[in-house]
Amino acid sequence: MESEVREYPKFVSSMRKTHTILIPSMLPFHMALFEKALIESGYRVEVMKNEGHEVVEEGLKYVHNDTCYPALLVIGQFIDNLNHRNDLDHLVLLITQTGGGCRASNYIHLLRKALDKAGYGFIPVVSLNASNLEKDSGLRLTYPLIKQIVAAMTYGDEIMYLYNKTRSYEKEAGAAKKLADFWIAQIGKQFERHQGTGARSIRKNLKNIAQSFDQLDLDLSQAKPKVGVVGEIYVKYAALGNNHLEDFLVSENAEVMVPGLYGFILYCLYNSIYDHQYYGRGLLKKWISSFGIKYLRRREKWMIHSIEKTRFTPMKYFSHTKDLSEGVLSHGTKMGEGWLLTAEMMELIEIGYGNIICTQPFGCLPNHICGKGVMKKIKSLHPDANIVAIDYDPSATKVNQENRIKLMLAIAREKIKEGEKAKL
Ligand code: SF4
């Protein structure tokens, strides 16, 4: 019997001018710059903003309920968005694939199946990945696009870091957000003029961004619980995935810190090196990754230098962070967020964020092992660490999640000494 190979609609180069690429939302500041970078490379792009219960409902309708929660949300967000549009013939859906062993590499197939079931099977899906998983795709990662995406990530990480450092202490409500939005708009305008990606302009922009946040009027008279957020990449960053966790923490009078995207990308690149070292795989991939690491580390250095010149303590170099997982979890453990999860928890403790929320999506076995699984060991090394794992799934109630976080915050508050001032 002949097996039938299903041909899916493709996004081809000629559609660049006629079709809009829909992108799932994830990070608070980076997405607007990624959108600009793609537009400057000739694509029409829109980052989806739809949220709410309908997204979860649509996800549950078209994806099996034992699927990872991030996949369910991303697919639900696409279908909910499509349900409210009248330009369906001119749309393309973009999904990222990590190319690793985790299920994230297969989300694209789940999305295509869901689209078929929902009656949208005619809409092309395109994959953004570094492993060329979709070889005939009309979306190409060219050098100018990579350069702009890396610059966008560098600015996004610095803005997110400084925003989190300041938003809980601002004297004028909304001042930190206003400043962050100002910089996103400024960098976006520079991208439009094909500027902002060269070494000199990145350094200049980073310096100006850091200085402007340094000039914000802050009330540091009272120390607040410092809470770090780690976890699976989607629920860690996406407000849709973690029920607006960062806003909730700030509303509870805490300072929040979410490690930047640099960590995740460097983690993926280092994994190619460990793949070769531990499992004898891909020498070429190792070389390409080593080049990528070098490229990113230069920019990481500029970011850290720009913050060093202000009153804020900068983030740690990733080369240091990655070593912190040693003795707790091997670098050979690289499914999901793998050793990165452990390393980020250790880094957060080192930089004063000993209260940690580990966000765990339903269906994510790798991160339950590398998150929940290492907590006992981390607590034995840092008895003062106050770590809580919070599960995110379609049936978990926000109230339950928030109550557990409030309990963690109560312990954190007990540890703050009377009259203690905030340290940035
Ligand atoms: S990291 Fe977890 S949530 Fe993400 S694809 Fe893998 S198993 Fe699913």
Coordinates of N, CA, C and O in Angstrom, one line a residue, residues 158 161-162 165 203 206-211 214 300-317 424:
E158 N 18.8 44.4 28.2 CA 19.2 45.5 29.1 C 18.0 46.3 29.6 O 17.9 46.7 30.8
Y161 N 16.1 44.3 32.2 CA 16.9 44.2 33.4 C 16.7 45.5 34.3 O 16.4 45.5 35.4
L162 N 16.9 46.6 33.6 CA 16.9 47.9 34.3 C 15.4 48.3 34.7 O 15.2 48.9 35.7
K165 N 14.7 46.4 37.7 CA 15.5 47.0 38.9 C 14.8 48.2 39.5 O 15.0 48.5 40.6
R203 N 27.0 50.1 21.6 CA 27.7 50.6 22.9 C 27.1 51.9 23.3 O 26.9 52.1 24.5
L206 N 23.5 51.4 24.6 CA 23.5 50.7 25.9 C 23.9 51.7 27.0 O 23.3 51.7 28.0
K207 N 24.9 52.5 26.7 CA 25.4 53.5 27.7 C 24.2 54.5 28.0 O 23.9 54.7 29.2
N208 N 23.6 55.0 27.0 CA 22.5 56.0 27.2 C 21.3 55.4 27.9 O 20.7 56.0 28.7
I209 N 21.0 54.1 27.5 CA 19.9 53.5 28.2 C 20.2 53.3 29.7 O 19.4 53.7 30.6
A210 N 21.4 52.8 30.0 CA 21.7 52.6 31.4 C 21.7 53.9 32.2 O 21.2 54.0 33.3
Q211 N 22.3 55.0 31.6 CA 22.3 56.3 32.2 C 20.9 56.9 32.5 O 20.7 57.4 33.5
D214 N 19.4 55.2 35.3 CA 20.1 55.7 36.5 C 19.6 57.0 37.1 O 19.7 57.3 38.2
E300 N 27.5 41.0 25.3 CA 27.2 40.8 26.7 C 28.1 41.7 27.6 O 27.7 42.4 28.5
K301 N 29.4 41.8 27.1 CA 30.4 42.6 27.8 C 30.0 44.1 27.8 O 30.0 44.8 28.8
W302 N 29.6 44.5 26.6 CA 29.2 45.9 26.5 C 28.0 46.2 27.4 O 27.9 47.3 28.0
M303 N 27.0 45.3 27.4 CA 25.8 45.5 28.3 C 26.3 45.6 29.7 O 25.9 46.5 30.4
I304 N 27.1 44.7 30.2 CA 27.5 44.7 31.6 C 28.4 45.9 31.9 O 28.1 46.6 32.9
H305 N 29.2 46.3 31.0 CA 30.0 47.5 31.2 C 29.2 48.8 31.3 O 29.4 49.6 32.2
S306 N 28.1 48.8 30.5 CA 27.3 50.0 30.5 C 26.5 50.1 31.9 O 26.3 51.2 32.4
I307 N 26.2 49.0 32.5 CA 25.4 49.0 33.7 C 26.4 49.2 34.9 O 26.0 49.8 35.9
E308 N 27.6 48.8 34.7 CA 28.6 48.9 35.8 C 28.9 50.4 36.1 O 29.3 50.7 37.3
K309 N 28.6 51.2 35.1 CA 28.9 52.7 35.4 C 27.7 53.4 36.1 O 27.7 54.6 36.2
T310 N 26.7 52.6 36.5 CA 25.6 53.2 37.2 C 25.5 52.7 38.6 O 26.4 51.9 39.0
R311 N 24.4 53.0 39.3 CA 24.3 52.6 40.7 C 23.8 51.1 40.8 O 23.6 50.6 41.8
F312 N 23.4 50.5 39.6 CA 22.9 49.2 39.6 C 23.9 48.1 39.5 O 24.9 48.3 38.8
T313 N 23.7 47.0 40.2 CA 24.7 45.9 40.1 C 24.3 45.2 38.8 O 23.1 44.8 38.6
P314 N 25.2 45.0 37.9 CA 24.9 44.3 36.7 C 24.7 42.8 36.8 O 25.0 42.2 37.9
M315 N 24.1 42.2 35.8 CA 24.0 40.7 35.8 C 25.3 40.1 35.7 O 26.3 40.8 35.4
K316 N 25.5 38.8 36.0 CA 26.7 38.1 35.9 C 27.0 37.7 34.4 O 26.1 37.5 33.6
Y317 N 28.3 37.5 34.1 CA 28.7 37.0 32.8 C 28.1 35.6 32.7 O 28.3 34.8 33.7
L424 N 20.2 48.3 45.1 CA 19.9 48.1 43.7 C 20.9 47.1 43.1 O 21.7 47.3 42.3

